[in-house]
Amino acid sequence: MPDSDHAKAAAADDDLGPLAPFRHGVFTMLWSTWLVANLCMWMNDVAAAWLMTTLTSKPIWVALVQTAATLPVFLLGLPSGALADILNRKHFLFFTQVWVAVVGALLALAVFMKVVTPPLLLMLLFMNGVGLALRWPVFSAIVPDLVPRAKLPAALALNGVSMNASRILGPLIAGSIIASLGSAWVFLLNAVLSVGAAVVITRWQREHKPDPLGRESLRGAMRVGLQYVAQSYHLKGVLIRIAIFFFHSTALMALLPLVARQIEGGDAGTFTVLLAAMGAGAIASTFALPRLRQAWSRDKLVLGSAVTQALTMAVMAVNTSLWLGVPAMAIGGAAWLTAANSLSVSAQMSLPDWVRARGMSMYQMAIMGAAASGAAVWGQVATWTSVPWALALGAVSGSAAMALSMWWWPDRGVIDDPTPAGPMARPEVTTPPGSGHVVVTVEYLIDPANAPAFRALMEESRRSRLRQGAVAWELLSDINEPGRFVEVIEDDSWIDHLRRFERVSASDVALRERKMAYHLGEEPPVVRRAVRESTVRGGRKVFESN
């Protein structure tokens, strides 16, 4: 490659601006399919929400449109994330687009035949949500593979742009089609666009590398994904914050068709304009995010966004003017994207690739579970009281709950490095066991005076082993020999034991060095491996490690 080309490539890698990921062709191609997918989602939501208002005037039915669309992501998020981690991600993404296309065609057919009812509409929306549940984890997992790590925040922000550009274009297109042709044509267009996106995905030249240890079982993959998040202080904090934010902010989205009707002259066009204003505000905020991230910590950005979103809800609760509603919704959209992007980047940065789809599926589950339950709760509150009262209560409780979560679960500001440590030497045995739990013991000799500090450090070791997939962990201390500790790790099988060597991260290596600093003597800790014998109660067959 000529020096000038080297210079251009280096400049491309050094460019960390908001549009830098578009320098990577594969990212641009898949981002376009994501834009189309989001466009279809918003067109579908607008058409379904407005169709429901023509079928019934009860607020709870209108709010349940949002619940039906998002609940599948909560129910199926973890299984779909596990599948995205263990299957060919290209084929899986293609399948999700075909699924959404088929459901879109069924929706169009039901409306054309004039057989649609509120329950049938909710059922078909739930089926469409199944496609979203399958699609989101796999797309979240592939983004870090498309751009360098330094450009990941910008890439995720551009995903937000895709979401919000579609939030503008989707309602505009859907509104014009509804006004001129009817809702059925919106659903039919969604089906056609989804097929087109599926065709583009087939052009993605991605080499699927099967795991040399074989494919994980779905049950095992789900268990490990849950354990990884459960043992991560950082990820649990992210999930708490995103759930609180969406539980309260979804009140405005779920009730927006009714908010549009309370505005003077409100109709489908008003609803469309308000959604478009929210999307425009979100897109505009993307260009300010790099500076905001440098100036403020993550939690300050999230809390500020939650308060700003709450103020938007308070304004829309009493507003009857479109001229005030448009800027208010734009500010709310900027707050929405800032909070979602800050927390999404925080989650992605802490996840290794082998569990990324499962981790992000739980992130999406937190969003959609909160959105689905929030839509139902605030819809019922509006039914009992009124739409303005529901929005006002959501605004107050949202700000208070976010502030409380940051006091109860403060951000430590430190994220474990998930970078793979590289190939690790696997244990060698004469005859690898075919079945049974594998029990590993690691014996440490510690200065008794350092025992309290060592015990505290071993708590980190417990979390690390369980994140890697171990089914159990404990620390034993010798009664007769103070300072002799035995770490016991149990794996589901010999293959699962070997998988843990593939999952060692840079943080795990650093933790091992910290443990070794406490160990006395020139010889390393003694490691033994045993297999639980299923035919002899309590029996074990021992394999000495090399």
Coordinates of C-alpha atoms in Angstrom, one line a residue:
M1 CA 0.0 0.0 0.0
P2 CA 1.5 3.5 -0.9
D3 CA 2.4 5.8 1.9
S4 CA -0.5 8.1 1.0
D5 CA -3.0 5.2 1.4
H6 CA -1.4 4.3 4.7
A7 CA -1.9 7.9 5.8
K8 CA -5.5 7.9 4.7
A9 CA -6.2 4.6 6.5
A10 CA -4.6 6.0 9.7
A11 CA -6.5 9.2 9.4
A12 CA -9.7 7.2 9.1
D13 CA -8.9 5.2 12.2
D14 CA -8.0 8.4 14.1
D15 CA -11.2 10.1 13.2
L16 CA -13.5 9.9 16.2
G17 CA -16.1 12.4 15.0
P18 CA -19.8 11.6 15.2
L19 CA -19.9 10.4 11.5
A20 CA -16.6 8.4 11.6
P21 CA -18.2 4.9 11.6
F22 CA -19.6 5.6 8.1
R23 CA -16.0 5.3 6.8
H24 CA -16.5 1.5 7.4
G25 CA -18.5 0.1 4.4
V26 CA -20.0 -2.9 6.3
F27 CA -21.2 -0.6 9.1
T28 CA -22.8 1.7 6.5
M29 CA -24.6 -1.2 4.8
L30 CA -25.9 -2.8 8.0
W31 CA -26.8 0.6 9.4
S32 CA -29.0 1.2 6.4
T33 CA -30.9 -2.1 7.1
W34 CA -31.3 -0.9 10.7
L35 CA -32.7 2.3 9.5
V36 CA -35.2 0.5 7.3
A37 CA -36.1 -1.9 10.2
N38 CA -36.7 1.1 12.6
L39 CA -38.6 2.9 9.9
C40 CA -41.0 -0.1 9.6
M41 CA -41.3 -0.3 13.4
W42 CA -42.4 3.4 13.7
M43 CA -44.7 3.2 10.8
N44 CA -46.2 0.1 12.3
D45 CA -46.6 1.7 15.7
V46 CA -48.2 4.9 14.3
A47 CA -50.6 3.0 12.1
A48 CA -51.5 0.6 14.9
A49 CA -52.0 3.3 17.5
W50 CA -54.2 5.4 15.3
L51 CA -56.1 2.3 14.1
M52 CA -56.8 1.5 17.7
T53 CA -58.3 4.9 18.4
T54 CA -60.7 4.3 15.5
L55 CA -61.7 0.9 17.1
T56 CA -62.2 2.2 20.7
S57 CA -61.8 5.4 22.7
K58 CA -60.8 3.7 26.0
P59 CA -57.3 4.9 27.1
I60 CA -56.3 1.4 28.4
W61 CA -56.7 -0.2 24.9
V62 CA -54.7 2.6 23.3
A63 CA -51.9 2.2 25.9
L64 CA -51.9 -1.6 25.4
V65 CA -50.8 -1.1 21.8
Q66 CA -47.4 -0.1 23.3
T67 CA -47.5 -3.0 25.7
A68 CA -48.2 -5.5 23.0
A69 CA -45.4 -4.2 20.8
T70 CA -42.8 -4.2 23.5
L71 CA -43.7 -7.1 25.8
P72 CA -42.2 -9.8 23.6
V73 CA -38.8 -8.2 23.9
F74 CA -39.0 -8.6 27.7
L75 CA -40.3 -12.2 27.5
L76 CA -38.0 -13.5 24.7
G77 CA -35.0 -11.2 25.1
L78 CA -32.7 -13.7 26.9
P79 CA -33.5 -16.7 24.7
S80 CA -33.0 -14.6 21.5
G81 CA -29.7 -13.2 23.0
A82 CA -28.5 -16.7 23.7
L83 CA -29.4 -17.8 20.1
A84 CA -27.5 -14.7 18.7
D85 CA -24.4 -15.7 20.6
I86 CA -24.4 -19.4 19.6
L87 CA -25.8 -19.3 16.0
N88 CA -24.7 -17.7 12.8
R89 CA -25.5 -14.0 13.4
K90 CA -26.0 -13.3 9.7
H91 CA -28.5 -16.0 9.2
F92 CA -30.3 -15.2 12.4
L93 CA -30.6 -11.5 11.4
F94 CA -32.0 -12.5 8.0
F95 CA -34.6 -14.7 9.6
T96 CA -35.9 -11.9 11.8
Q97 CA -36.5 -9.7 8.8
V98 CA -38.5 -12.4 7.1
W99 CA -40.5 -12.9 10.3
V100 CA -41.4 -9.2 10.4
A101 CA -42.4 -9.2 6.7
V102 CA -44.8 -12.1 7.2
V103 CA -46.5 -10.4 10.2
G104 CA -46.8 -7.1 8.3
A105 CA -48.5 -9.0 5.5
L106 CA -51.0 -10.6 7.9
L107 CA -51.8 -7.2 9.5
A108 CA -52.5 -5.7 6.1
L109 CA -54.7 -8.6 5.2
A110 CA -56.7 -8.4 8.4
V111 CA -57.4 -4.7 7.8
F112 CA -58.2 -5.2 4.1
M113 CA -60.7 -7.9 5.0
K114 CA -62.2 -5.6 7.7
V115 CA -61.9 -8.3 10.4
V116 CA -59.6 -6.5 12.7
T117 CA -60.7 -6.0 16.3
P118 CA -58.8 -4.6 19.4
P119 CA -57.8 -8.1 20.6
L120 CA -56.8 -9.3 17.1
L121 CA -54.8 -6.1 16.6
L122 CA -52.9 -6.6 19.9
M123 CA -52.2 -10.2 19.0
L124 CA -50.7 -9.4 15.6
L125 CA -48.7 -6.5 17.2
F126 CA -47.4 -9.1 19.8
M127 CA -46.3 -11.3 16.9
N128 CA -44.5 -8.4 15.3
G129 CA -42.8 -7.7 18.7
V130 CA -41.5 -11.3 18.6
G131 CA -39.5 -10.3 15.5
L132 CA -38.2 -7.2 17.3
A133 CA -37.2 -9.4 20.3
L134 CA -35.2 -11.7 18.0
R135 CA -33.6 -8.8 16.0
W136 CA -32.4 -6.4 18.6
P137 CA -29.9 -8.6 20.5
V138 CA -28.2 -9.8 17.4
F139 CA -27.8 -6.3 15.9
S140 CA -26.5 -4.9 19.2
A141 CA -23.9 -7.7 19.2
I142 CA -22.6 -7.2 15.7
V143 CA -22.0 -3.4 16.0
P144 CA -18.7 -3.7 18.0
D145 CA -17.4 -6.1 15.2
L146 CA -18.0 -3.4 12.5
V147 CA -16.0 -0.5 13.9
P148 CA -12.9 -0.1 16.1
R149 CA -13.6 0.1 19.9
A150 CA -12.7 3.8 20.0
K151 CA -15.5 4.5 17.5
L152 CA -18.1 2.4 19.3
P153 CA -19.7 5.4 21.1
A154 CA -20.2 7.2 17.8
A155 CA -21.5 4.0 16.2
L156 CA -24.1 3.5 18.9
A157 CA -25.1 7.2 18.7
L158 CA -25.6 6.7 14.9
N159 CA -27.9 3.8 15.8
G160 CA -29.8 6.3 17.9
V161 CA -29.9 8.6 14.8
S162 CA -31.3 5.7 12.8
M163 CA -34.0 5.2 15.5
N164 CA -34.9 8.8 15.6
A165 CA -34.6 9.6 11.9
S166 CA -37.1 6.8 11.4
R167 CA -39.1 8.4 14.3
I168 CA -39.4 11.4 12.0
L169 CA -39.8 9.7 8.6
G170 CA -41.9 6.8 9.8
P171 CA -44.8 8.9 11.2
L172 CA -44.7 11.3 8.3
I173 CA -44.9 8.4 5.8
A174 CA -47.5 6.5 7.8
G175 CA -49.6 9.7 8.4
S176 CA -49.7 10.5 4.7
I177 CA -50.6 6.9 3.8
I178 CA -53.2 6.6 6.5
A179 CA -54.8 9.9 5.3
S180 CA -54.8 9.0 1.6
L181 CA -55.1 5.2 1.5
G182 CA -55.6 3.8 5.0
S183 CA -53.7 1.8 7.6
A184 CA -53.6 -1.4 5.6
W185 CA -51.3 0.1 3.1
V186 CA -48.8 1.1 5.9
F187 CA -48.6 -2.5 7.0
L188 CA -48.2 -3.8 3.5
L189 CA -45.4 -1.3 2.8
N190 CA -43.7 -2.5 6.0
A191 CA -43.7 -6.1 4.7
V192 CA -42.1 -5.0 1.4
L193 CA -39.4 -2.9 3.1
S194 CA -38.6 -5.8 5.4
V195 CA -38.1 -8.1 2.5
G196 CA -35.8 -5.5 0.9
A197 CA -33.7 -5.3 4.1
A198 CA -33.4 -9.1 4.2
V199 CA -32.0 -9.1 0.7
V200 CA -29.4 -6.5 1.7
I201 CA -28.3 -8.6 4.7
T202 CA -27.5 -11.5 2.3
R203 CA -24.8 -9.3 0.8
W204 CA -23.0 -9.2 4.2
Q205 CA -19.8 -11.2 3.7
R206 CA -19.3 -12.5 7.2
E207 CA -17.4 -15.6 8.1
H208 CA -19.0 -17.6 10.9
K209 CA -16.4 -19.3 13.0
P210 CA -17.9 -22.2 14.9
D211 CA -16.8 -22.8 18.4
P212 CA -14.1 -25.5 18.4
L213 CA -15.7 -26.9 21.6
G214 CA -19.0 -27.2 19.9
R215 CA -22.2 -25.1 20.2
E216 CA -23.5 -24.3 23.7
S217 CA -26.9 -25.6 24.6
L218 CA -29.6 -23.0 24.8
R219 CA -30.3 -23.7 28.5
G220 CA -26.6 -23.4 29.3
A221 CA -26.1 -20.2 27.3
M222 CA -29.0 -18.6 29.0
R223 CA -27.7 -19.6 32.4
V224 CA -24.3 -18.2 31.7
G225 CA -25.8 -15.0 30.4
L226 CA -27.8 -14.4 33.5
Q227 CA -24.8 -15.2 35.7
Y228 CA -22.6 -12.8 33.9
V229 CA -25.0 -9.9 34.5
A230 CA -25.9 -11.0 38.0
Q231 CA -22.1 -11.0 38.9
S232 CA -21.4 -7.6 37.4
Y233 CA -22.0 -4.6 39.7
H234 CA -21.6 -2.3 36.7
L235 CA -24.2 -3.9 34.5
K236 CA -26.7 -4.2 37.2
G237 CA -26.4 -0.5 37.8
V238 CA -27.0 0.2 34.1
L239 CA -30.1 -2.0 34.0
I240 CA -31.6 -0.3 37.1
R241 CA -31.2 3.1 35.5
I242 CA -32.5 2.2 32.1
A243 CA -35.5 0.5 33.5
I244 CA -36.4 3.5 35.7
F245 CA -36.0 5.9 32.8
F246 CA -38.2 3.9 30.4
F247 CA -40.8 3.0 32.9
H248 CA -41.6 6.6 33.4
S249 CA -40.8 8.2 30.0
T250 CA -43.0 5.7 28.2
A251 CA -46.0 7.4 29.7
L252 CA -45.6 10.1 27.2
M253 CA -45.2 7.8 24.2
A254 CA -48.1 5.5 25.3
L255 CA -50.5 8.4 25.7
L256 CA -49.3 10.6 22.9
P257 CA -52.2 9.8 20.6
L258 CA -54.5 11.1 23.3
V259 CA -52.2 14.0 24.1
A260 CA -52.4 14.9 20.3
R261 CA -56.2 14.9 20.5
Q262 CA -56.3 17.4 23.4
I263 CA -54.3 19.9 21.4
E264 CA -56.5 22.4 19.6
G265 CA -57.3 20.9 16.2
G266 CA -55.5 17.7 17.1
D267 CA -55.7 14.9 14.6
A268 CA -53.4 12.2 13.0
G269 CA -51.3 15.0 11.6
T270 CA -50.8 16.5 15.0
F271 CA -49.7 13.1 16.4
T272 CA -47.2 12.7 13.5
V273 CA -45.7 16.2 14.0
L274 CA -45.2 15.6 17.7
L275 CA -43.4 12.3 17.0
A276 CA -41.3 13.9 14.3
A277 CA -40.3 16.8 16.7
M278 CA -39.2 14.3 19.2
G279 CA -37.1 12.5 16.6
A280 CA -35.5 15.7 15.4
G281 CA -34.5 16.7 18.9
A282 CA -32.9 13.3 19.4
I283 CA -30.9 13.5 16.1
A284 CA -29.7 17.0 16.9
S285 CA -28.4 15.9 20.3
T286 CA -26.2 13.3 18.6
F287 CA -23.7 16.0 17.5
A288 CA -23.4 17.3 21.1
L289 CA -22.9 13.9 22.7
P290 CA -19.1 13.8 22.3
R291 CA -18.7 17.1 24.2
L292 CA -21.3 16.2 26.8
R293 CA -19.5 12.9 27.5
Q294 CA -16.2 14.7 28.0
A295 CA -17.8 17.4 30.3
W296 CA -20.1 15.3 32.4
S297 CA -19.9 11.8 34.0
R298 CA -22.3 9.2 32.9
D299 CA -24.6 9.5 35.9
K300 CA -24.8 13.3 35.6
L301 CA -25.9 12.9 32.0
V302 CA -28.5 10.3 32.8
L303 CA -29.9 12.2 35.8
G304 CA -30.0 15.5 33.8
S305 CA -31.8 13.7 30.9
A306 CA -34.3 12.1 33.3
V307 CA -35.2 15.5 34.8
T308 CA -35.4 17.1 31.3
Q309 CA -37.7 14.3 30.1
A310 CA -39.8 14.8 33.2
L311 CA -40.2 18.5 32.5
T312 CA -41.2 17.7 28.9
M313 CA -44.0 15.4 30.3
A314 CA -45.1 18.1 32.7
V315 CA -45.4 20.6 29.9
M316 CA -47.3 18.2 27.6
A317 CA -49.7 17.3 30.4
V318 CA -51.2 20.8 30.3
N319 CA -50.3 22.0 26.8
T320 CA -53.0 22.7 24.2
S321 CA -50.8 24.4 21.7
L322 CA -48.9 22.8 18.9
W323 CA -46.4 25.7 18.8
L324 CA -45.4 24.8 22.4
G325 CA -45.7 21.1 22.0
V326 CA -43.2 20.9 19.1
P327 CA -40.2 22.4 21.0
A328 CA -41.1 20.6 24.1
M329 CA -41.1 17.2 22.3
A330 CA -37.8 18.1 20.6
I331 CA -36.2 18.7 24.0
G332 CA -37.7 15.5 25.3
G333 CA -36.2 13.6 22.3
A334 CA -32.8 15.0 23.0
A335 CA -33.0 13.9 26.6
W336 CA -34.3 10.5 25.6
L337 CA -31.3 9.8 23.2
T338 CA -28.7 11.2 25.7
A339 CA -29.9 8.9 28.5
A340 CA -30.3 5.8 26.2
N341 CA -26.9 6.3 24.4
S342 CA -25.0 7.0 27.7
L343 CA -26.3 3.8 29.2
S344 CA -26.0 1.7 26.0
V345 CA -22.3 2.7 25.6
S346 CA -21.7 1.9 29.2
A347 CA -23.2 -1.6 28.8
Q348 CA -21.4 -2.3 25.5
M349 CA -18.0 -1.3 26.9
S350 CA -18.2 -3.8 29.7
L351 CA -19.3 -6.8 27.7
P352 CA -16.9 -9.3 26.0
D353 CA -18.0 -10.6 22.6
W354 CA -18.7 -14.1 23.7
V355 CA -21.6 -13.0 25.8
R356 CA -22.4 -9.6 24.2
A357 CA -25.8 -10.6 22.6
R358 CA -27.0 -12.1 25.9
G359 CA -25.9 -9.0 27.9
M360 CA -27.5 -6.6 25.4
S361 CA -30.6 -8.7 25.3
M362 CA -31.0 -8.2 29.0
Y363 CA -30.4 -4.5 28.4
Q364 CA -33.3 -4.5 25.9
M365 CA -35.4 -6.6 28.2
A366 CA -35.0 -4.0 30.9
I367 CA -36.1 -1.3 28.4
M368 CA -39.0 -3.2 27.0
G369 CA -40.1 -4.7 30.2
A370 CA -40.2 -1.3 31.8
A371 CA -41.8 0.2 28.7
A372 CA -44.5 -2.5 28.5
S373 CA -45.3 -2.3 32.2
G374 CA -45.1 1.5 32.3
A375 CA -47.5 1.8 29.3
A376 CA -50.0 -0.4 31.1
V377 CA -49.6 1.3 34.5
W378 CA -49.8 4.9 33.1
G379 CA -52.6 3.9 30.8
Q380 CA -54.6 2.6 33.8
V381 CA -53.7 5.8 35.8
A382 CA -55.0 7.9 32.9
T383 CA -58.2 5.8 32.9
W384 CA -58.8 6.2 36.6
T385 CA -57.9 10.0 36.6
S386 CA -57.0 11.7 33.3
V387 CA -54.2 11.9 30.8
P388 CA -52.7 15.2 32.3
W389 CA -52.7 13.7 35.8
A390 CA -50.9 10.5 34.5
L391 CA -48.2 12.5 32.8
A392 CA -47.7 14.8 35.8
L393 CA -47.4 11.8 38.2
G394 CA -45.0 10.1 35.8
A395 CA -42.8 13.2 35.6
V396 CA -42.5 13.6 39.4
S397 CA -41.9 9.9 40.2
G398 CA -39.4 9.5 37.3
S399 CA -37.1 12.2 38.5
A400 CA -37.3 11.1 42.1
A401 CA -36.7 7.4 41.3
M402 CA -33.7 8.1 39.1
A403 CA -32.1 10.3 41.9
L404 CA -32.8 7.6 44.4
S405 CA -31.3 4.8 42.3
M406 CA -28.0 6.8 42.0
W407 CA -27.8 7.2 45.7
W408 CA -28.7 3.5 46.4
W409 CA -26.4 2.0 43.6
P410 CA -23.7 4.6 42.9
D411 CA -21.5 4.4 39.8
R412 CA -18.0 3.3 40.8
G413 CA -16.5 4.8 37.7
V414 CA -14.4 1.7 36.9
I415 CA -15.3 -0.9 34.3
D416 CA -13.5 -4.2 34.1
D417 CA -11.5 -4.6 30.9
P418 CA -13.4 -7.3 28.8
T419 CA -10.6 -7.6 26.2
P420 CA -9.8 -11.3 25.6
A421 CA -6.5 -12.3 27.3
G422 CA -5.5 -14.4 24.3
P423 CA -5.1 -18.2 24.1
M424 CA -4.8 -19.8 27.5
A425 CA -3.1 -23.2 28.1
R426 CA -5.8 -25.8 28.7
P427 CA -5.4 -28.5 31.3
E428 CA -4.2 -31.9 30.0
V429 CA -5.5 -35.2 31.3
T430 CA -5.0 -38.8 30.4
T431 CA -8.6 -39.5 29.7
P432 CA -11.0 -36.5 29.5
P433 CA -14.2 -37.2 31.4
G434 CA -17.3 -37.6 29.3
S435 CA -19.9 -36.6 31.9
G436 CA -20.3 -35.3 35.4
H437 CA -19.6 -32.0 37.1
V438 CA -15.9 -30.9 37.2
V439 CA -14.7 -29.7 40.6
V440 CA -11.5 -27.6 40.6
T441 CA -9.5 -26.8 43.7
V442 CA -6.8 -24.2 44.0
E443 CA -4.7 -24.2 47.2
Y444 CA -3.2 -20.9 48.4
L445 CA -0.7 -20.4 51.2
I446 CA -1.2 -16.9 52.7
D447 CA 0.4 -15.0 55.5
P448 CA -2.3 -15.2 58.3
A449 CA -1.9 -11.5 58.8
N450 CA -3.1 -10.9 55.3
A451 CA -6.1 -13.2 55.5
P452 CA -8.8 -10.5 55.8
A453 CA -7.5 -8.7 52.6
F454 CA -7.2 -12.0 50.8
R455 CA -10.7 -13.0 51.6
A456 CA -12.0 -9.6 50.3
L457 CA -10.0 -10.2 47.1
M458 CA -11.4 -13.7 46.7
E459 CA -14.9 -12.2 46.5
E460 CA -13.8 -10.6 43.2
S461 CA -12.5 -14.1 42.2
R462 CA -15.9 -15.5 43.0
R463 CA -17.6 -13.0 40.7
S464 CA -15.0 -13.6 38.0
R465 CA -15.4 -17.4 38.0
L466 CA -19.2 -17.2 38.0
R467 CA -19.1 -14.7 35.1
Q468 CA -17.1 -17.2 33.1
G469 CA -19.8 -19.8 33.6
A470 CA -18.9 -21.8 36.7
V471 CA -22.0 -23.3 38.4
A472 CA -20.7 -22.9 42.0
W473 CA -17.9 -21.4 44.0
E474 CA -16.7 -21.5 47.6
L475 CA -13.6 -20.6 49.7
L476 CA -12.4 -23.0 52.4
S477 CA -9.9 -22.3 55.1
D478 CA -7.8 -25.0 56.8
I479 CA -8.6 -25.4 60.6
N480 CA -5.2 -26.9 61.4
E481 CA -3.1 -24.7 59.1
P482 CA -3.9 -21.0 59.4
G483 CA -3.2 -19.2 56.1
R484 CA -4.0 -22.3 53.9
F485 CA -7.0 -21.5 51.7
V486 CA -8.7 -23.7 49.1
E487 CA -10.7 -22.1 46.3
V488 CA -13.3 -24.5 44.9
I489 CA -14.9 -24.0 41.5
E490 CA -17.5 -26.3 40.0
D491 CA -18.3 -26.5 36.3
D492 CA -21.3 -28.2 34.7
S493 CA -19.1 -30.4 32.5
W494 CA -15.6 -30.9 31.2
I495 CA -16.4 -29.0 28.0
D496 CA -17.9 -26.1 30.1
H497 CA -14.7 -26.2 32.2
L498 CA -12.6 -25.8 29.0
R499 CA -14.9 -22.9 27.8
R500 CA -13.8 -20.9 30.8
F501 CA -10.2 -20.8 29.4
E502 CA -11.6 -19.3 26.2
R503 CA -13.4 -16.6 28.2
V504 CA -10.5 -15.2 30.3
S505 CA -10.3 -11.4 30.0
A506 CA -7.5 -8.9 30.6
S507 CA -9.3 -8.1 33.9
D508 CA -9.2 -11.8 34.9
V509 CA -5.4 -11.9 34.3
A510 CA -4.9 -8.8 36.4
L511 CA -7.0 -10.4 39.2
R512 CA -4.9 -13.5 39.0
E513 CA -1.7 -11.5 39.5
R514 CA -3.2 -9.8 42.5
K515 CA -4.1 -13.2 44.1
M516 CA -0.6 -14.5 43.3
A517 CA 0.9 -11.5 45.2
Y518 CA -0.5 -13.0 48.4
H519 CA 0.7 -16.6 47.8
L520 CA 3.8 -17.6 49.7
G521 CA 6.7 -19.7 48.3
E522 CA 8.2 -20.1 44.9
E523 CA 5.9 -22.9 43.8
P524 CA 2.5 -21.8 42.3
P525 CA -0.8 -22.8 44.0
V526 CA -1.6 -26.5 43.7
V527 CA -4.5 -27.1 41.3
R528 CA -6.5 -30.3 41.3
R529 CA -9.4 -31.4 39.2
A530 CA -12.0 -33.9 40.1
V531 CA -15.2 -35.3 38.5
R532 CA -18.3 -36.1 40.4
E533 CA -19.2 -39.7 39.7
S534 CA -22.9 -40.1 39.0
T535 CA -22.9 -43.9 39.9
V536 CA -21.3 -43.5 43.3
R537 CA -22.9 -41.1 45.8
G538 CA -20.4 -38.5 46.7
G539 CA -17.6 -40.3 44.9
R540 CA -14.9 -38.5 42.9
K541 CA -12.4 -39.4 40.2
V542 CA -9.3 -37.3 40.4
F543 CA -7.2 -35.9 37.5
E544 CA -4.0 -34.1 38.4
S545 CA -3.3 -31.0 36.4
N546 CA 0.0 -30.5 34.5

